[in-house]
mmCIF file of C-alpha atoms in Angstrom:
data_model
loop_
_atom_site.group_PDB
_atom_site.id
_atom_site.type_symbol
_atom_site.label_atom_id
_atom_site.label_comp_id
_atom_site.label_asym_id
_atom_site.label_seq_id
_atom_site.Cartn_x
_atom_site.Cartn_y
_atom_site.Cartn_z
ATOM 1 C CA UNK A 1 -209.285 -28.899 57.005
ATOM 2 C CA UNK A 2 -210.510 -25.506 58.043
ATOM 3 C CA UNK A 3 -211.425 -24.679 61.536
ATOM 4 C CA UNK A 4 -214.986 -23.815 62.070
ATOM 5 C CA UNK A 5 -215.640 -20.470 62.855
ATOM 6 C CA UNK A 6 -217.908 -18.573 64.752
ATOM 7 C CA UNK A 7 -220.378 -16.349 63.644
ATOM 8 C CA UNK A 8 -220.328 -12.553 64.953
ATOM 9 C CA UNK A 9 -222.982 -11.855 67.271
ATOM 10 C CA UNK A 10 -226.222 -10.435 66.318
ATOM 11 C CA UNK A 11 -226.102 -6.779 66.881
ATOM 12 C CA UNK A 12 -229.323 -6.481 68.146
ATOM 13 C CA UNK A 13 -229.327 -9.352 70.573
ATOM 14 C CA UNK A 14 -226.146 -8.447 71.881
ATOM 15 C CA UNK A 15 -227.663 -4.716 72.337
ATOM 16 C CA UNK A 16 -230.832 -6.293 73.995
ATOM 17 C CA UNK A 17 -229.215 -8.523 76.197
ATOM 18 C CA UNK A 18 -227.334 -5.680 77.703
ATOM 19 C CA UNK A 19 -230.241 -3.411 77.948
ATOM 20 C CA UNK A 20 -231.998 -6.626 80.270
ATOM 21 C CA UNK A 21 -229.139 -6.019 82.692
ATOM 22 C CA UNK A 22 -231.082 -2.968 83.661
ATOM 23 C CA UNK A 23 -231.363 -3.005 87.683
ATOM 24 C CA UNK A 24 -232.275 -0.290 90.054
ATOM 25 C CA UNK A 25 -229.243 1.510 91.293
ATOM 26 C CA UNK A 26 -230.565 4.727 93.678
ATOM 27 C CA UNK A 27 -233.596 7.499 93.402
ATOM 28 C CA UNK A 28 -232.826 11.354 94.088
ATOM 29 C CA UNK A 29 -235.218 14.429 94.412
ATOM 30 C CA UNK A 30 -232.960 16.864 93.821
ATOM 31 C CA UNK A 31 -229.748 17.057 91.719
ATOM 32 C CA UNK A 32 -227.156 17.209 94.432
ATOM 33 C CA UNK A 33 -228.387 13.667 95.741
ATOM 34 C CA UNK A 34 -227.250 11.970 92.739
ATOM 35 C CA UNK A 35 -224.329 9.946 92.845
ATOM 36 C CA UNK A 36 -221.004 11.447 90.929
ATOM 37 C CA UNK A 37 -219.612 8.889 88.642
ATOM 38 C CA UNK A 38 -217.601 8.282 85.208
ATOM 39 C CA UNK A 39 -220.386 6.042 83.436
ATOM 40 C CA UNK A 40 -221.953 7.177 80.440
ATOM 41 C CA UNK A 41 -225.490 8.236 81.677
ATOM 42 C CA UNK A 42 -228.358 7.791 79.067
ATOM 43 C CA UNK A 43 -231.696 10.172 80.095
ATOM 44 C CA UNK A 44 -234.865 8.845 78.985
ATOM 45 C CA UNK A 45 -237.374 12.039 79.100
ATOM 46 C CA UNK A 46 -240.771 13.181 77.279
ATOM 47 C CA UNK A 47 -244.046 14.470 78.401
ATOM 48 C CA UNK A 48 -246.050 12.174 80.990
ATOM 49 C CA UNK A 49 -248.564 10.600 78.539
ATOM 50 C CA UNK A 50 -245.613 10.197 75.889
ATOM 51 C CA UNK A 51 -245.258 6.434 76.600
ATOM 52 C CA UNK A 52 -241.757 6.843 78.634
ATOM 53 C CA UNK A 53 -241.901 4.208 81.144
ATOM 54 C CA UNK A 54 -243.444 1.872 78.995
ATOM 55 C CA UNK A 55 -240.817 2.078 76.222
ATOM 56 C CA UNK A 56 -237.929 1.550 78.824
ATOM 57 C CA UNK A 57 -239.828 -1.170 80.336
ATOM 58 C CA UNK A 58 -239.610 -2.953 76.654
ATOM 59 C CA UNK A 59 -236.045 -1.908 75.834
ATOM 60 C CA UNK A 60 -235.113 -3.797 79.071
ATOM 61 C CA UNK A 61 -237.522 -6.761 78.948
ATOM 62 C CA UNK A 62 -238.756 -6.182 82.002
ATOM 63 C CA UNK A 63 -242.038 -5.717 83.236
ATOM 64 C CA UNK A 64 -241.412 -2.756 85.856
ATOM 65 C CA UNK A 65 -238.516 -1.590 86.196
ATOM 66 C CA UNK A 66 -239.495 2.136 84.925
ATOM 67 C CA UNK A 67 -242.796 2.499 87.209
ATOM 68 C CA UNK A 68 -245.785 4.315 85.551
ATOM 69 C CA UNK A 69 -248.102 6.501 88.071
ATOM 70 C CA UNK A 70 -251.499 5.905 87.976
ATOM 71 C CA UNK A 71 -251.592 9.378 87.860
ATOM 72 C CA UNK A 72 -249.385 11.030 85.018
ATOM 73 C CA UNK A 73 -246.735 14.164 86.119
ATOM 74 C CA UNK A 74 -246.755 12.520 89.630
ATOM 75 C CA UNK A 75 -243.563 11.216 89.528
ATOM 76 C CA UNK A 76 -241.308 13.483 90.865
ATOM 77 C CA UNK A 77 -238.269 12.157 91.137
ATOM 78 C CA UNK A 78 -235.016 10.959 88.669
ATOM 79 C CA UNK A 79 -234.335 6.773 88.974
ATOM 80 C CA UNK A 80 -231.066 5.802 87.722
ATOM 81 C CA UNK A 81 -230.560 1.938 86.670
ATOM 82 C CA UNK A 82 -227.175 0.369 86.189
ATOM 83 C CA UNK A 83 -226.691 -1.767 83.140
ATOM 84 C CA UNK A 84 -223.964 -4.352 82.459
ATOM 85 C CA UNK A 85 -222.092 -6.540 84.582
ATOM 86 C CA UNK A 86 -223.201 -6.423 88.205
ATOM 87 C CA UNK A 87 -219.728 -6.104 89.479
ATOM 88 C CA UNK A 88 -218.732 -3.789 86.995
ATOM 89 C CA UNK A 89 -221.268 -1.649 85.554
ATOM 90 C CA UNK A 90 -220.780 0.120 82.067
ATOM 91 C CA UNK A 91 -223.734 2.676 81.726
ATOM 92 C CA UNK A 92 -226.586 4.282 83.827
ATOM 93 C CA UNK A 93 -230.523 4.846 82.185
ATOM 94 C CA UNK A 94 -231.237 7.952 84.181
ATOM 95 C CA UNK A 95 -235.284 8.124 84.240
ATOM 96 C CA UNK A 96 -236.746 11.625 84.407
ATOM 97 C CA UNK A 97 -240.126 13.060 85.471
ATOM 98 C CA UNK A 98 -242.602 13.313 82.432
ATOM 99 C CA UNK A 99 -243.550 16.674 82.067
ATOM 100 C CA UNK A 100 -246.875 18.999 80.875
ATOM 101 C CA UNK A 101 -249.458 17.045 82.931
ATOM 102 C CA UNK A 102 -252.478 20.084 83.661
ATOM 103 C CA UNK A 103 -253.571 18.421 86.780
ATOM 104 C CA UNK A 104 -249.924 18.656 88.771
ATOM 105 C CA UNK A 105 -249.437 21.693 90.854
ATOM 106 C CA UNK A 106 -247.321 24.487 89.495
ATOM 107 C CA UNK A 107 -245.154 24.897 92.463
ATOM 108 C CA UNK A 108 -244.088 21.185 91.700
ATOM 109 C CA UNK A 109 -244.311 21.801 87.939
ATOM 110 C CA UNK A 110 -241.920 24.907 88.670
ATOM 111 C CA UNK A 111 -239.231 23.188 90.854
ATOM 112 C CA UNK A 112 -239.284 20.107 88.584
ATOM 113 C CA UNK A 113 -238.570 22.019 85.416
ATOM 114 C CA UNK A 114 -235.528 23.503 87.306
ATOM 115 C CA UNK A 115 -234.413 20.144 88.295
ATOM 116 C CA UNK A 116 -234.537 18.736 84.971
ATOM 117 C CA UNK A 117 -232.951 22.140 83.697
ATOM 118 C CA UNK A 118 -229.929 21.730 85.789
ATOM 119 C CA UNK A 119 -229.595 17.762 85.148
ATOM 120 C CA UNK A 120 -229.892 18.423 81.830
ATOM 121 C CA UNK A 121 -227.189 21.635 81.492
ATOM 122 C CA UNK A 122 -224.796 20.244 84.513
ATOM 123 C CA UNK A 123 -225.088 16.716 84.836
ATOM 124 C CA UNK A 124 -220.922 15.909 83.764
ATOM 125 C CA UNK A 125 -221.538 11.945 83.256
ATOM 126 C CA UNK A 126 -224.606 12.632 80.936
ATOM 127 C CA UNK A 127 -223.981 11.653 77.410
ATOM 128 C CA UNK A 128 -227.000 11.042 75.909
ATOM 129 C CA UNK A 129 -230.542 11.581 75.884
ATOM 130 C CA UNK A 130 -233.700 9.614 74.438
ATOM 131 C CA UNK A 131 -236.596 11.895 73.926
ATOM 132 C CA UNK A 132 -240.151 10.550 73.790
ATOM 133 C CA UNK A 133 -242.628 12.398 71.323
ATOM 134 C CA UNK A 134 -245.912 10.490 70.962
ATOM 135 C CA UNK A 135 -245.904 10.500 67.470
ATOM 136 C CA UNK A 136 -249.746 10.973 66.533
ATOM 137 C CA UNK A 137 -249.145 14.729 68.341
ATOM 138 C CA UNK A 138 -245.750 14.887 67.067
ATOM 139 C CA UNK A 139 -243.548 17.682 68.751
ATOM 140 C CA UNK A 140 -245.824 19.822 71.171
ATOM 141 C CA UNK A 141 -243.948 23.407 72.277
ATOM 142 C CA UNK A 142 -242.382 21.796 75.974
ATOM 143 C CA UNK A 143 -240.705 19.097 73.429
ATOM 144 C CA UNK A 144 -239.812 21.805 71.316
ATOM 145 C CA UNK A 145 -238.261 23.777 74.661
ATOM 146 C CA UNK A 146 -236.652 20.761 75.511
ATOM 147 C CA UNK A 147 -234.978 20.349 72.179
ATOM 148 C CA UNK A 148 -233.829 24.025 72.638
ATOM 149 C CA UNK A 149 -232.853 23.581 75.846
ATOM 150 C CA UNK A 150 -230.181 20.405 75.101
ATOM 151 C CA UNK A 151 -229.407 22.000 71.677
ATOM 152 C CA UNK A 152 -225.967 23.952 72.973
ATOM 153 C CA UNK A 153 -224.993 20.412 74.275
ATOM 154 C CA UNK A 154 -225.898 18.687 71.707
ATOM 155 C CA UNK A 155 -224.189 20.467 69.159
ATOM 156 C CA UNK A 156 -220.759 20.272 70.526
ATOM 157 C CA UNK A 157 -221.332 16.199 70.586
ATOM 158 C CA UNK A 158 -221.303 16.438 74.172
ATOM 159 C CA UNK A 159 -224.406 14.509 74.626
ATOM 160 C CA UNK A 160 -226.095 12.469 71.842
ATOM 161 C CA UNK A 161 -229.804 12.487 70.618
ATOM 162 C CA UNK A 162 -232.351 9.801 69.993
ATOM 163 C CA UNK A 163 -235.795 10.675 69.150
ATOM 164 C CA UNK A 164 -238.515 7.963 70.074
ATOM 165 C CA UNK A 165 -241.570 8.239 68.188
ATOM 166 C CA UNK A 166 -243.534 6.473 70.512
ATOM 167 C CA UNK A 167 -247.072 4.602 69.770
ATOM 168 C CA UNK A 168 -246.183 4.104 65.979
ATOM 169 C CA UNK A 169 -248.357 1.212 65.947
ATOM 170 C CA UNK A 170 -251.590 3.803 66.048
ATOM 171 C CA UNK A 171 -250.293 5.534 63.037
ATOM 172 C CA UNK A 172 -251.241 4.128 58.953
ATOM 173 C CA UNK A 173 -248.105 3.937 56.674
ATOM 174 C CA UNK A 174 -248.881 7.653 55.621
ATOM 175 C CA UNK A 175 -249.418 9.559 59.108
ATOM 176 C CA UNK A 176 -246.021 7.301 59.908
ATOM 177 C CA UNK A 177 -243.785 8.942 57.031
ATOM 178 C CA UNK A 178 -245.523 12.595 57.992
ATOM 179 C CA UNK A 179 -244.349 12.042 61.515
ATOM 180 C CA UNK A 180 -240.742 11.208 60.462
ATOM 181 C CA UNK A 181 -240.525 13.854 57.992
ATOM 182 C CA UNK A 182 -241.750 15.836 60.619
ATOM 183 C CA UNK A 183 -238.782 15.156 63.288
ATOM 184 C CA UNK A 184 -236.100 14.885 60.734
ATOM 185 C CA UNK A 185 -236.974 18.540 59.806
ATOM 186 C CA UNK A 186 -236.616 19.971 63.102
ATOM 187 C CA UNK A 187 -233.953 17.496 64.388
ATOM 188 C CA UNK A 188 -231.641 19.051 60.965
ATOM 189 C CA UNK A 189 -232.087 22.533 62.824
ATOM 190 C CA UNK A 190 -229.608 20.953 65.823
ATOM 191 C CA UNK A 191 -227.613 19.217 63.487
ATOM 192 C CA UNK A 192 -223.394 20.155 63.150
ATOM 193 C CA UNK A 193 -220.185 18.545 62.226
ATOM 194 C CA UNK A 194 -220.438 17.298 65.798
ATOM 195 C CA UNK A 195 -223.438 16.181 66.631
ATOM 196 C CA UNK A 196 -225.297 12.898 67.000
ATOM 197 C CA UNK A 197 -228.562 12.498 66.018
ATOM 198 C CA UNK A 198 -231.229 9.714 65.351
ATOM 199 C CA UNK A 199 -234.936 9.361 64.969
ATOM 200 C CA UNK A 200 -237.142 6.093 65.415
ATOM 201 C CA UNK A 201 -240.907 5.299 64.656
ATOM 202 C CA UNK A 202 -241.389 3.274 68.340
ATOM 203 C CA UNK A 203 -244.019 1.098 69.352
ATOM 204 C CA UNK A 204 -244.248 -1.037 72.379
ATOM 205 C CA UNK A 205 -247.075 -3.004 71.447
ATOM 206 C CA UNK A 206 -245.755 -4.305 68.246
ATOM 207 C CA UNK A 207 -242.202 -3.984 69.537
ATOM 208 C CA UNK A 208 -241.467 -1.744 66.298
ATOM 209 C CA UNK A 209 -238.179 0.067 66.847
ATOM 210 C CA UNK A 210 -236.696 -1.707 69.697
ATOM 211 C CA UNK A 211 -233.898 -3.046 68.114
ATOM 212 C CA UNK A 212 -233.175 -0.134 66.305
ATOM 213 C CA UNK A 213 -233.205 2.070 69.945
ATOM 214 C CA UNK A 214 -231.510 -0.842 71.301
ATOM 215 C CA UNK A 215 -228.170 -0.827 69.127
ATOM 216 C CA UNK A 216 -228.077 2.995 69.531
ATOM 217 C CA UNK A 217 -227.879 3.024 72.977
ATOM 218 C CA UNK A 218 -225.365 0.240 73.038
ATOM 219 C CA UNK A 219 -223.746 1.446 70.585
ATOM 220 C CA UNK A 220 -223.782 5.235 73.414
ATOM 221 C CA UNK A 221 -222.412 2.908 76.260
ATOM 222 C CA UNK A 222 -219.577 1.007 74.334
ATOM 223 C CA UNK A 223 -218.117 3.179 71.663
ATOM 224 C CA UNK A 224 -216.093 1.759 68.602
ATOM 225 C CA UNK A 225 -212.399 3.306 70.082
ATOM 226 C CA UNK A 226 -213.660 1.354 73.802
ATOM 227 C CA UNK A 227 -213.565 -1.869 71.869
ATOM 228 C CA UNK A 228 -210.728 -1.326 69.818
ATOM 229 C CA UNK A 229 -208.788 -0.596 73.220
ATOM 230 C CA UNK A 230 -210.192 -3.496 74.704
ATOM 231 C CA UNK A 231 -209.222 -5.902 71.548
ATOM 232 C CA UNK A 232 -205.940 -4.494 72.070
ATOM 233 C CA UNK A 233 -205.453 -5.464 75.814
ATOM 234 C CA UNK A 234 -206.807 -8.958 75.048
ATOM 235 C CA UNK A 235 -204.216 -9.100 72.208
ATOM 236 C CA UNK A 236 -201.179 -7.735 74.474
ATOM 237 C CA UNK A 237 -202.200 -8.652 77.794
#
């Protein structure tokens, strides 16, 4: 008589139920108040009517834990959230300003680009970035500077790339393959030996491409060597 055995975990309820251990951790205005660590740090960034808060608010089942100003581009500041065990936490979601609201002053517009620039070129513990393109405009020119900008880092592998195209659900099954078509063209322009790339149609309202984004960034945070390391200490230990 055979012992029963268990069934592997779902992949994308193990990825969700991680992503719902998203809690609050600190908020910085500039760079320098961040605090240095060795977790993988996953940026969530796009422009301020790109549906960024929204989608992390759905990728970590909670209501508001990414807070969206009444006022888009008013956010100034970067919110990181610690994910995992509370006593042990495995990954950071670092939230960034949107950016290309008209109505925000350009002296803030300025110094907020240069925030984001440095975050984004210096930050050591970031390893991946999710980029929000609302996918009925599809790339506008500061998404398209953005790209540019993470590109160097990017190619080397350094940090990963995951494309959210957000509000999917306003899209018909044509304007949807257009938009994909779209990104994977100018996504292949970053693409190397090294890099790691991935595109999603995203919508929070019919909750299309949440497991999808889920398993990526889980996938970020716990890397296939991490578990086969861990396996082995269980096995020897």
């Amino acid at each position: 008589m055979h012992a029963p055995t268990s069934a592997a975990p779902d992949p994308a309820k193990l990825a969700l139920a991680w992503t719902h251990t998203a809690r609050f951790l600190t908020t910085a205005a500039q760079l320098v108040h961040l605090p240095v660590n060795e977790l993988p740090e996953i940026a969530f960034v796009g422009r301020s009517n790109a549906g960024k808060s929204t989608a992390i608010n759905r990728l970590t089942q909670q209501k508001r834990l990414a807070f969206a100003s009444k006022t888009p581009g008013r956010t100034q500041h970067i919110n990181l959230f610690a994910l995992g065990p509370k006593d042990a936490p495995d990954a950071l979601f670092a939230d960034l300003p949107g950016y290309g609201y008209a109505a925000v002053a350009r002296g803030a517009k300025l110094r907020w680009q240069k925030v984001m620039a440095d975050y984004l070129e210096l930050r050591r513990s970031l390893s991946g970035v999710v980029l929000m393109v609302d996918s009925r405009l599809g790339f506008t020119e500061l998404d398209q500077q953005l790209l540019a900008f993470v590109a160097p880092r990017v190619g080397t592998g350094e940090i990963k790339l995951l494309v959210l195209l957000t509000k999917a659900d306003k899209l018909n099954r044509r304007d949807a393959d257009a938009a994909l078509a779209a990104a994977q063209t100018l996504l292949g322009q970053l693409a190397t030996d090294d890099a790691d790339l991935s595109m999603t149609l995203f919508s929070a309202l019919s909750r299309r491409g949440i497991d999808d984004a889920a398993q990526v960034l889980h996938a970020w945070a716990h890397p296939p060597a991490q578990h086969a390391e861990d396996t082995q200490d269980n096995v020897t230990g």
